[in-house]
Amino acid sequence: MSDPEPQPESGQNDSLDDHPFKALGLKHKVVRAVVKSGYQEPTHIQAQAIPIVLEGRDVIGSSQTGTGKTAAFALPVISNLNNHGKFRCLVLEPTRELADQVTNAFRTYSKYTNLRTALIQGGVGYGRQKELLAKGVDVVVATPGRLLDHHQQRTINFKDIEVVVLDEVDRMLDMGFLPDVKRIVKLTPKKRQTLFFSATIPSEIEYLAKWSLTNPFSVDVGQRRSPAEMVNHCLYPVAREQKMELLVRLLNDLDYQSVLIFTERKLDAEVVARKLERNNHIAHTLHSDRSQRERKLALEGFKNGDFEILIATDVAGRGLDISGITHVVNYDVPRNAENYVHRIGRTGRANTEGDALTLFSADEGDQVRAIEAYIDKPLERVTLENFEYAFTTLLQKQEVVRPVRRGRNRGYIPANTMPINMNRRRR
Ligand code: AMP
């Protein structure tokens, strides 16, 4: 870790000396990668965490989604590792998609070093992973189950690990991975640096933090439970049987470039996809019944802009980093208030704006109240102009300003119509 950094040839990297990321203490070769990624200023969590991680201290970071958390730990770790050597940094992720994403981030940020990063996740064969590990890697980004399999088969050895990153720990809890995480941490050397990140830190995982961290520096960016700051979000009350019709109308009206639609159930994701296709909207699905290959293809196609609508369940919702999602639509109100925050956090990432629309039917009132209590503010109710609403008690509960009578709708429509940006382009 303490190798002296080769100095750039005269003039070669001079401009980087003034770069805000250089001022945080990162090595030149890491700052070059940051510049190549187009980052000009560190985000809050980066400004706070990078110098501390560089010092080798433990960190507990509670940050909102999309705040640049990955770079906050990856950049200083890469800077400290410096040159290719042994397997020294382990990153644990709750889902395969996240593991894939964080691996790519490590590879991008270490492109001017000779460090090697391996992705160890389930759902794919062992052969290539074993080959990679045998060749020698510096960083391993893994999901817990597959990592333990490799450890049991002795195809990986934890003895040289210096840094352990536990990412999205609350999601690990949700998915039942905490016992595996604990087993893995126990297998790593006692003398290590531990970086612990979680968008929320419920009391259940506080014990894990206390157990795994030594005198941690706490990085707390923004309110722990508030949704991503830049997202406009609102509810569309509608009778359940009209949800599909309303969704189609919304998609027809929105000038979207990329829409991530969430459904609670895998089956509904498929049903909604088929119905949208019948209405000339090409949509692909992402959920745990799809093979790893199908999930990867769906994600890549969406990221590349091959198609504009991806329909996902919550497994996929957490932590997906797809730049430029213009709209998130909740086809169902999430049953878990935290999931609402994570879902809408898929848009509005890295300080850009995004819109989140939630279709809300009368049977989902409890969930809406739970979300409003969780984020500590009421969600705006919105109706769509010229949509023939069937009767639902929800429409009567609004503050009635302007009575509108139309077709099948015998109720009143509140005056508040369409504040959502209908002309949002992919950023
Ligand atoms: P994360 O919260 O780590 O998932 O990052 C969210 C997105 O922000 C990713 O697309 C990053 O590439 C991007 N990002 C991270 N740091 C910065 C930065 N300092 N400036 C601009 N974009 C950033």
Coordinates of C-alpha atoms and ligand atoms in Angstrom, one line a residue:
M1 CA 0.0 0.0 0.0
S2 CA 2.8 2.3 0.7
D3 CA 4.7 2.1 -2.6
P4 CA 5.7 5.5 -3.7
E5 CA 3.6 6.7 -6.6
P6 CA 5.6 7.2 -9.9
Q7 CA 5.5 10.9 -10.6
P8 CA 4.0 11.9 -14.0
E9 CA 6.5 13.1 -16.6
S10 CA 6.8 16.8 -16.7
G11 CA 3.6 18.4 -17.8
Q12 CA 1.8 15.2 -18.5
N13 CA -0.7 15.3 -15.7
D14 CA -0.2 18.9 -14.5
S15 CA -3.9 19.8 -15.0
L16 CA -4.9 17.0 -12.6
D17 CA -3.0 18.6 -9.7
D18 CA -5.8 21.1 -9.4
H19 CA -8.6 18.6 -9.8
P20 CA -10.9 18.4 -6.8
F21 CA -10.5 14.6 -6.6
K22 CA -6.7 15.0 -6.5
A23 CA -7.2 17.4 -3.5
L24 CA -8.9 14.5 -1.7
G25 CA -5.6 12.6 -1.7
L26 CA -6.2 10.1 -4.5
K27 CA -3.3 9.0 -6.7
H28 CA -2.8 10.5 -10.1
K29 CA -3.7 7.3 -12.0
V30 CA -7.1 7.1 -10.1
V31 CA -7.8 10.8 -10.8
R32 CA -7.1 10.2 -14.4
A33 CA -9.9 7.5 -14.4
V34 CA -12.2 9.9 -12.6
V35 CA -11.6 12.6 -15.3
K36 CA -12.2 10.0 -18.0
S37 CA -15.5 9.2 -16.3
G38 CA -16.4 12.8 -16.6
Y39 CA -16.8 13.6 -12.9
Q40 CA -15.9 17.2 -12.1
E41 CA -16.8 17.5 -8.5
P42 CA -17.0 14.9 -5.7
T43 CA -20.4 14.2 -4.4
H44 CA -21.0 14.8 -0.7
I45 CA -20.4 11.2 0.3
Q46 CA -17.2 11.1 -1.8
A47 CA -15.9 14.3 -0.3
Q48 CA -16.5 13.0 3.2
A49 CA -15.5 9.3 2.8
I50 CA -12.5 9.4 0.4
P51 CA -10.0 11.0 2.7
I52 CA -11.1 8.8 5.6
V53 CA -10.9 5.6 3.6
L54 CA -7.5 6.6 2.3
E55 CA -6.3 6.9 5.9
G56 CA -7.3 3.3 6.4
R57 CA -10.1 3.9 8.9
D58 CA -13.3 2.0 9.1
V59 CA -16.4 3.8 7.8
I60 CA -20.1 3.4 8.3
G61 CA -21.9 5.2 5.5
S62 CA -25.6 5.9 5.4
S63 CA -26.3 7.4 2.1
Q64 CA -29.2 7.8 -0.2
T65 CA -29.3 5.9 -3.4
G66 CA -27.6 7.4 -6.4
T67 CA -25.2 9.6 -4.4
G68 CA -22.0 8.3 -5.9
K69 CA -21.4 5.8 -3.0
T70 CA -19.6 3.2 -5.2
A71 CA -16.9 5.7 -6.2
A72 CA -16.7 6.8 -2.5
F73 CA -15.3 3.5 -1.5
A74 CA -13.8 2.2 -4.8
L75 CA -11.6 5.2 -5.6
P76 CA -9.7 5.3 -2.3
V77 CA -9.4 1.5 -2.1
I78 CA -7.9 1.4 -5.6
S79 CA -5.6 4.3 -4.7
N80 CA -4.4 2.4 -1.6
L81 CA -4.0 -1.0 -3.3
N82 CA -2.0 0.8 -6.0
N83 CA -0.3 -2.1 -7.8
H84 CA -1.2 -5.7 -8.7
G85 CA -0.4 -8.1 -5.9
K86 CA -2.6 -10.4 -3.8
F87 CA -6.3 -10.7 -3.2
R88 CA -6.7 -7.8 -0.8
C89 CA -10.1 -6.3 -1.1
L90 CA -13.4 -8.1 -0.8
V91 CA -16.7 -6.4 -1.7
L92 CA -20.0 -8.1 -0.8
E93 CA -23.1 -7.2 -2.7
P94 CA -26.7 -8.5 -2.3
T95 CA -27.6 -9.1 -5.9
R96 CA -25.9 -10.3 -9.1
E97 CA -26.8 -7.1 -10.9
L98 CA -25.2 -4.9 -8.2
A99 CA -22.2 -7.1 -8.1
D100 CA -21.8 -6.8 -11.9
Q101 CA -22.3 -3.0 -11.7
V102 CA -19.7 -2.6 -8.9
T103 CA -17.2 -4.8 -10.7
N104 CA -17.5 -2.6 -13.7
A105 CA -17.0 0.5 -11.5
F106 CA -13.8 -1.0 -10.1
R107 CA -12.6 -1.9 -13.5
T108 CA -13.3 1.6 -14.8
Y109 CA -11.7 3.4 -11.9
S110 CA -8.6 1.1 -12.0
K111 CA -8.1 1.3 -15.8
Y112 CA -4.8 3.1 -15.4
T113 CA -3.5 0.7 -12.9
N114 CA -2.6 -3.0 -13.3
L115 CA -5.1 -4.1 -10.6
R116 CA -7.5 -6.9 -11.4
T117 CA -11.0 -7.3 -10.3
A118 CA -13.0 -10.5 -10.4
L119 CA -16.8 -10.9 -10.3
I120 CA -18.0 -13.9 -8.3
Q121 CA -21.7 -14.3 -8.5
G122 CA -24.2 -17.1 -8.6
G123 CA -26.3 -18.2 -11.6
V124 CA -23.3 -18.8 -13.9
G125 CA -20.7 -21.6 -14.2
Y126 CA -17.7 -22.0 -11.9
G127 CA -15.1 -22.6 -14.6
R128 CA -14.3 -19.0 -15.6
Q129 CA -14.4 -17.8 -12.0
K130 CA -11.9 -20.4 -10.9
E131 CA -9.7 -19.5 -13.8
L132 CA -9.8 -15.8 -12.8
L133 CA -9.1 -16.5 -9.2
A134 CA -6.2 -18.9 -10.0
K135 CA -4.6 -16.2 -12.2
G136 CA -4.5 -13.8 -9.3
V137 CA -6.8 -10.9 -8.5
D138 CA -6.6 -7.9 -6.2
V139 CA -10.3 -7.2 -5.8
V140 CA -13.2 -9.6 -5.6
V141 CA -16.8 -8.4 -5.9
A142 CA -19.1 -11.2 -4.8
T143 CA -22.5 -12.2 -3.8
P144 CA -22.4 -14.1 -0.5
G145 CA -23.6 -17.6 -1.5
R146 CA -21.2 -18.2 -4.4
L147 CA -18.3 -16.7 -2.5
L148 CA -18.8 -19.2 0.3
D149 CA -19.0 -22.1 -2.3
H150 CA -15.6 -21.0 -3.6
H151 CA -14.2 -20.8 -0.1
Q152 CA -15.5 -24.3 0.7
Q153 CA -13.9 -25.6 -2.5
R154 CA -10.7 -23.8 -1.5
T155 CA -10.6 -21.9 -4.8
I156 CA -10.3 -18.7 -2.9
N157 CA -8.3 -17.8 0.2
F158 CA -9.2 -14.9 2.4
K159 CA -5.9 -14.7 4.4
D160 CA -4.4 -11.6 2.6
I161 CA -7.6 -9.5 2.7
E162 CA -7.0 -6.0 4.0
V163 CA -10.3 -4.3 3.1
V164 CA -13.8 -5.6 3.4
V165 CA -16.7 -3.6 1.9
L166 CA -20.2 -4.5 3.0
D167 CA -22.4 -2.8 0.5
E168 CA -26.2 -2.3 0.7
V169 CA -26.3 -4.1 4.0
D170 CA -30.0 -3.5 4.6
R171 CA -30.7 -5.3 1.4
M172 CA -28.6 -8.2 2.5
L173 CA -30.8 -8.3 5.6
D174 CA -34.0 -8.2 3.5
M175 CA -32.7 -11.1 1.4
G176 CA -31.8 -13.2 4.4
F177 CA -28.0 -13.0 3.7
L178 CA -26.9 -11.6 7.1
P179 CA -25.8 -15.0 8.5
D180 CA -23.7 -15.6 5.4
V181 CA -22.2 -12.1 5.6
K182 CA -21.3 -12.8 9.2
R183 CA -19.7 -16.1 8.3
I184 CA -17.6 -14.5 5.6
V185 CA -16.5 -11.6 7.8
K186 CA -15.4 -14.1 10.4
L187 CA -13.2 -15.8 7.9
T188 CA -11.3 -12.6 7.0
P189 CA -8.3 -11.4 9.0
K190 CA -9.1 -9.6 12.2
K191 CA -6.8 -6.8 11.3
R192 CA -8.6 -5.3 8.3
Q193 CA -10.3 -2.1 7.2
T194 CA -14.1 -2.5 7.0
L195 CA -16.4 -0.2 5.0
F196 CA -20.1 -0.6 5.8
F197 CA -22.7 1.0 3.5
S198 CA -26.4 1.0 3.7
A199 CA -29.1 3.4 2.5
T200 CA -31.0 2.8 5.7
I201 CA -29.6 1.4 9.0
P202 CA -32.5 -0.3 10.8
S203 CA -31.8 -1.5 14.3
E204 CA -31.5 -5.1 13.2
I205 CA -28.2 -4.4 11.4
E206 CA -26.8 -2.0 13.9
Y207 CA -25.4 -5.0 15.8
L208 CA -23.6 -6.2 12.7
A209 CA -22.0 -2.8 12.3
K210 CA -20.9 -2.8 16.0
W211 CA -19.5 -6.3 15.6
S212 CA -17.7 -5.8 12.4
L213 CA -16.4 -2.2 12.6
T214 CA -13.6 -0.7 14.8
N215 CA -14.0 2.9 15.8
P216 CA -15.8 3.7 12.5
F217 CA -16.0 7.2 11.1
S218 CA -19.7 7.9 10.3
V219 CA -20.6 9.4 7.0
D220 CA -24.2 10.4 6.9
V221 CA -25.3 12.1 3.8
G222 CA -28.8 13.7 3.8
Q223 CA -31.7 12.3 5.8
R224 CA -31.5 8.6 6.1
R225 CA -35.0 7.9 5.1
S226 CA -35.9 10.6 2.6
P227 CA -36.2 9.6 -1.0
A228 CA -33.6 10.7 -3.5
E229 CA -33.8 14.5 -3.4
M230 CA -34.2 15.3 -7.1
V231 CA -37.1 13.0 -7.8
N232 CA -40.6 14.4 -8.3
H233 CA -43.0 11.8 -7.1
C234 CA -46.8 11.6 -7.0
L235 CA -49.7 9.2 -6.8
Y236 CA -52.2 8.5 -9.5
P237 CA -55.4 7.3 -7.8
V238 CA -57.3 4.9 -10.1
A239 CA -59.7 2.0 -9.9
R240 CA -57.7 -1.3 -9.9
E241 CA -59.3 -2.6 -13.0
Q242 CA -58.2 0.6 -14.9
K243 CA -54.5 0.5 -13.9
M244 CA -53.4 -1.0 -17.2
E245 CA -55.5 1.4 -19.2
L246 CA -54.0 4.3 -17.2
L247 CA -50.5 3.0 -17.6
V248 CA -50.9 2.9 -21.4
R249 CA -52.3 6.4 -21.4
L250 CA -49.5 7.7 -19.3
L251 CA -46.9 6.0 -21.5
N252 CA -48.6 7.4 -24.6
D253 CA -48.5 10.9 -23.2
L254 CA -45.1 10.9 -21.6
D255 CA -42.3 11.8 -23.8
Y256 CA -40.1 9.3 -22.1
Q257 CA -36.8 7.9 -23.1
S258 CA -36.4 5.2 -20.5
V259 CA -39.0 4.0 -18.1
L260 CA -38.5 1.5 -15.3
I261 CA -41.9 0.0 -14.2
F262 CA -42.1 -1.9 -10.9
T263 CA -44.6 -4.6 -10.1
E264 CA -44.9 -6.4 -6.8
R265 CA -45.1 -9.9 -8.4
K266 CA -43.1 -11.6 -11.2
L267 CA -46.3 -12.8 -12.9
D268 CA -47.6 -9.2 -13.1
A269 CA -44.3 -8.1 -14.7
E270 CA -44.9 -10.5 -17.5
V271 CA -48.6 -9.7 -17.8
V272 CA -47.9 -6.0 -18.0
A273 CA -45.1 -6.5 -20.5
R274 CA -47.4 -8.5 -22.8
K275 CA -50.2 -5.9 -22.5
L276 CA -47.9 -3.1 -23.3
E277 CA -46.6 -4.9 -26.3
R278 CA -50.2 -5.2 -27.6
N279 CA -50.3 -1.4 -27.2
N280 CA -47.1 -0.9 -29.2
H281 CA -44.7 -0.3 -26.3
I282 CA -41.8 -2.7 -26.3
A283 CA -41.0 -3.8 -22.8
H284 CA -38.6 -6.4 -21.3
T285 CA -38.8 -8.0 -17.9
L286 CA -36.2 -8.4 -15.1
H287 CA -37.1 -10.7 -12.2
S288 CA -35.7 -13.7 -10.4
D289 CA -37.5 -16.3 -12.5
R290 CA -35.5 -15.2 -15.5
S291 CA -32.2 -16.8 -16.1
Q292 CA -29.0 -14.9 -15.4
R293 CA -28.4 -14.6 -19.1
E294 CA -31.9 -13.3 -19.7
R295 CA -31.5 -10.8 -16.9
K296 CA -28.2 -9.6 -18.2
L297 CA -29.5 -9.2 -21.8
A298 CA -32.6 -7.3 -20.5
L299 CA -30.4 -5.0 -18.5
E300 CA -27.9 -4.4 -21.2
G301 CA -30.6 -3.8 -23.9
F302 CA -32.2 -1.2 -21.6
K303 CA -28.9 0.5 -20.7
N304 CA -28.0 0.6 -24.4
G305 CA -31.3 2.1 -25.3
D306 CA -32.3 -0.9 -27.5
F307 CA -35.7 -0.7 -25.9
E308 CA -37.2 1.9 -23.6
I309 CA -39.2 0.1 -21.0
L310 CA -38.0 -2.4 -18.4
I311 CA -40.4 -4.0 -16.0
A312 CA -38.9 -5.2 -12.8
T313 CA -39.7 -6.6 -9.4
D314 CA -37.9 -5.3 -6.3
V315 CA -35.0 -7.7 -6.5
A316 CA -33.9 -5.7 -9.5
G317 CA -34.9 -2.4 -8.1
R318 CA -32.2 -2.0 -5.5
G319 CA -29.0 -0.3 -6.6
L320 CA -29.4 -0.7 -10.4
D321 CA -27.3 2.0 -11.9
I322 CA -28.7 2.9 -15.2
S323 CA -28.0 6.4 -16.1
G324 CA -30.8 8.6 -17.5
I325 CA -33.9 6.7 -16.4
T326 CA -36.4 9.4 -17.0
H327 CA -39.4 7.8 -15.3
V328 CA -40.0 5.2 -12.6
V329 CA -43.6 3.9 -12.6
N330 CA -44.9 1.9 -9.7
Y331 CA -47.6 -0.3 -11.1
D332 CA -48.4 -1.3 -7.6
V333 CA -47.8 0.7 -4.4
P334 CA -44.8 -1.1 -2.8
R335 CA -45.8 -3.1 0.3
N336 CA -42.7 -2.1 2.0
A337 CA -42.1 1.7 2.5
E338 CA -38.3 1.3 2.2
N339 CA -38.8 -0.3 -1.2
Y340 CA -40.6 2.8 -2.3
V341 CA -37.6 4.9 -1.6
H342 CA -35.3 2.4 -3.3
R343 CA -37.6 2.2 -6.4
I344 CA -37.9 5.9 -6.9
G345 CA -34.2 6.2 -6.3
R346 CA -33.6 4.5 -9.7
T347 CA -34.4 7.9 -11.3
G348 CA -32.8 11.1 -10.2
R349 CA -29.4 9.6 -9.8
A350 CA -26.2 11.6 -9.4
N351 CA -28.1 14.9 -9.0
T352 CA -30.2 14.7 -12.1
E353 CA -33.9 15.1 -12.1
G354 CA -36.4 12.3 -12.5
D355 CA -40.1 11.5 -12.1
A356 CA -41.7 8.7 -10.2
L357 CA -45.4 7.9 -10.7
T358 CA -47.3 5.5 -8.5
L359 CA -50.6 4.0 -9.6
F360 CA -52.7 3.7 -6.5
S361 CA -56.0 1.9 -6.0
A362 CA -58.3 1.9 -3.1
D363 CA -57.0 -1.4 -1.6
E364 CA -53.5 0.1 -1.3
G365 CA -54.4 2.8 1.1
D366 CA -52.5 1.3 4.0
Q367 CA -49.3 1.0 2.0
V368 CA -49.6 4.7 0.9
R369 CA -50.1 5.8 4.5
A370 CA -47.1 3.8 5.5
I371 CA -45.0 5.4 2.8
E372 CA -46.2 8.9 3.7
A373 CA -45.3 8.2 7.4
Y374 CA -41.9 6.8 6.4
I375 CA -40.9 9.7 4.2
D376 CA -42.7 12.1 6.6
K377 CA -44.7 14.0 4.0
P378 CA -47.9 13.5 2.1
L379 CA -47.6 12.4 -1.6
E380 CA -49.3 14.6 -4.1
R381 CA -52.4 13.0 -5.8
V382 CA -52.7 13.7 -9.5
T383 CA -55.2 12.9 -12.1
L384 CA -54.7 12.7 -15.8
E385 CA -56.6 15.1 -18.0
N386 CA -59.1 13.6 -20.5
F387 CA -58.8 10.1 -19.0
E388 CA -62.2 8.4 -18.5
Y389 CA -61.9 7.5 -14.8
A390 CA -64.2 4.7 -13.5
F391 CA -65.6 5.5 -10.1
T392 CA -63.3 4.9 -7.2
T393 CA -63.7 6.3 -3.7
L394 CA -60.1 7.6 -3.9
L395 CA -61.2 10.3 -6.4
Q396 CA -63.8 11.5 -4.0
K397 CA -61.4 11.9 -1.2
Q398 CA -59.4 14.6 -2.9
E399 CA -60.0 18.2 -2.3
V400 CA -62.6 18.9 -5.0
V401 CA -61.9 22.1 -6.8
R402 CA -63.3 21.6 -10.2
P403 CA -66.2 19.2 -10.9
V404 CA -65.8 17.3 -14.2
R405 CA -68.4 15.0 -15.5
R406 CA -67.4 12.7 -18.3
G407 CA -68.4 9.4 -19.8
R408 CA -68.2 6.5 -17.5
N409 CA -66.9 8.7 -14.7
R410 CA -69.6 9.7 -12.4
G411 CA -67.2 11.1 -9.8
Y412 CA -65.3 14.3 -9.5
I413 CA -61.8 14.9 -10.7
P414 CA -59.5 17.1 -8.6
A415 CA -58.1 20.1 -10.3
N416 CA -54.6 19.1 -9.9
T417 CA -53.6 17.6 -13.2
M418 CA -50.3 16.5 -14.6
P419 CA -47.6 18.4 -12.9
I420 CA -45.2 15.7 -14.0
N421 CA -42.9 16.6 -16.8
M422 CA -44.2 15.0 -19.9
N423 CA -41.2 16.0 -22.0
R424 CA -38.3 14.4 -20.3
R425 CA -35.5 13.3 -22.5
R426 CA -32.9 10.7 -21.6
R427 CA -30.0 12.5 -20.0
Ligands
AMP1 P1 -23.9 5.2 -7.1 O1 -24.6 6.0 -6.1 O2 -22.5 4.8 -6.7 O3 -24.7 4.1 -7.6 O4 -23.6 6.2 -8.4 C1 -24.6 6.7 -9.1 C2 -24.2 7.3 -10.4 O5 -23.4 8.5 -10.2 C3 -23.2 6.5 -11.3 O6 -23.7 6.5 -12.6 C4 -21.9 7.1 -11.2 O7 -21.2 6.9 -12.4 C5 -22.3 8.6 -11.0 N1 -21.3 9.4 -10.3 C6 -20.6 9.0 -9.2 N2 -19.8 10.0 -8.7 C7 -20.0 11.0 -9.5 C8 -19.5 12.4 -9.6 N3 -18.6 12.8 -8.7 N4 -20.0 13.2 -10.5 C9 -20.9 12.8 -11.5 N5 -21.4 11.5 -11.5 C10 -21.0 10.7 -10.5

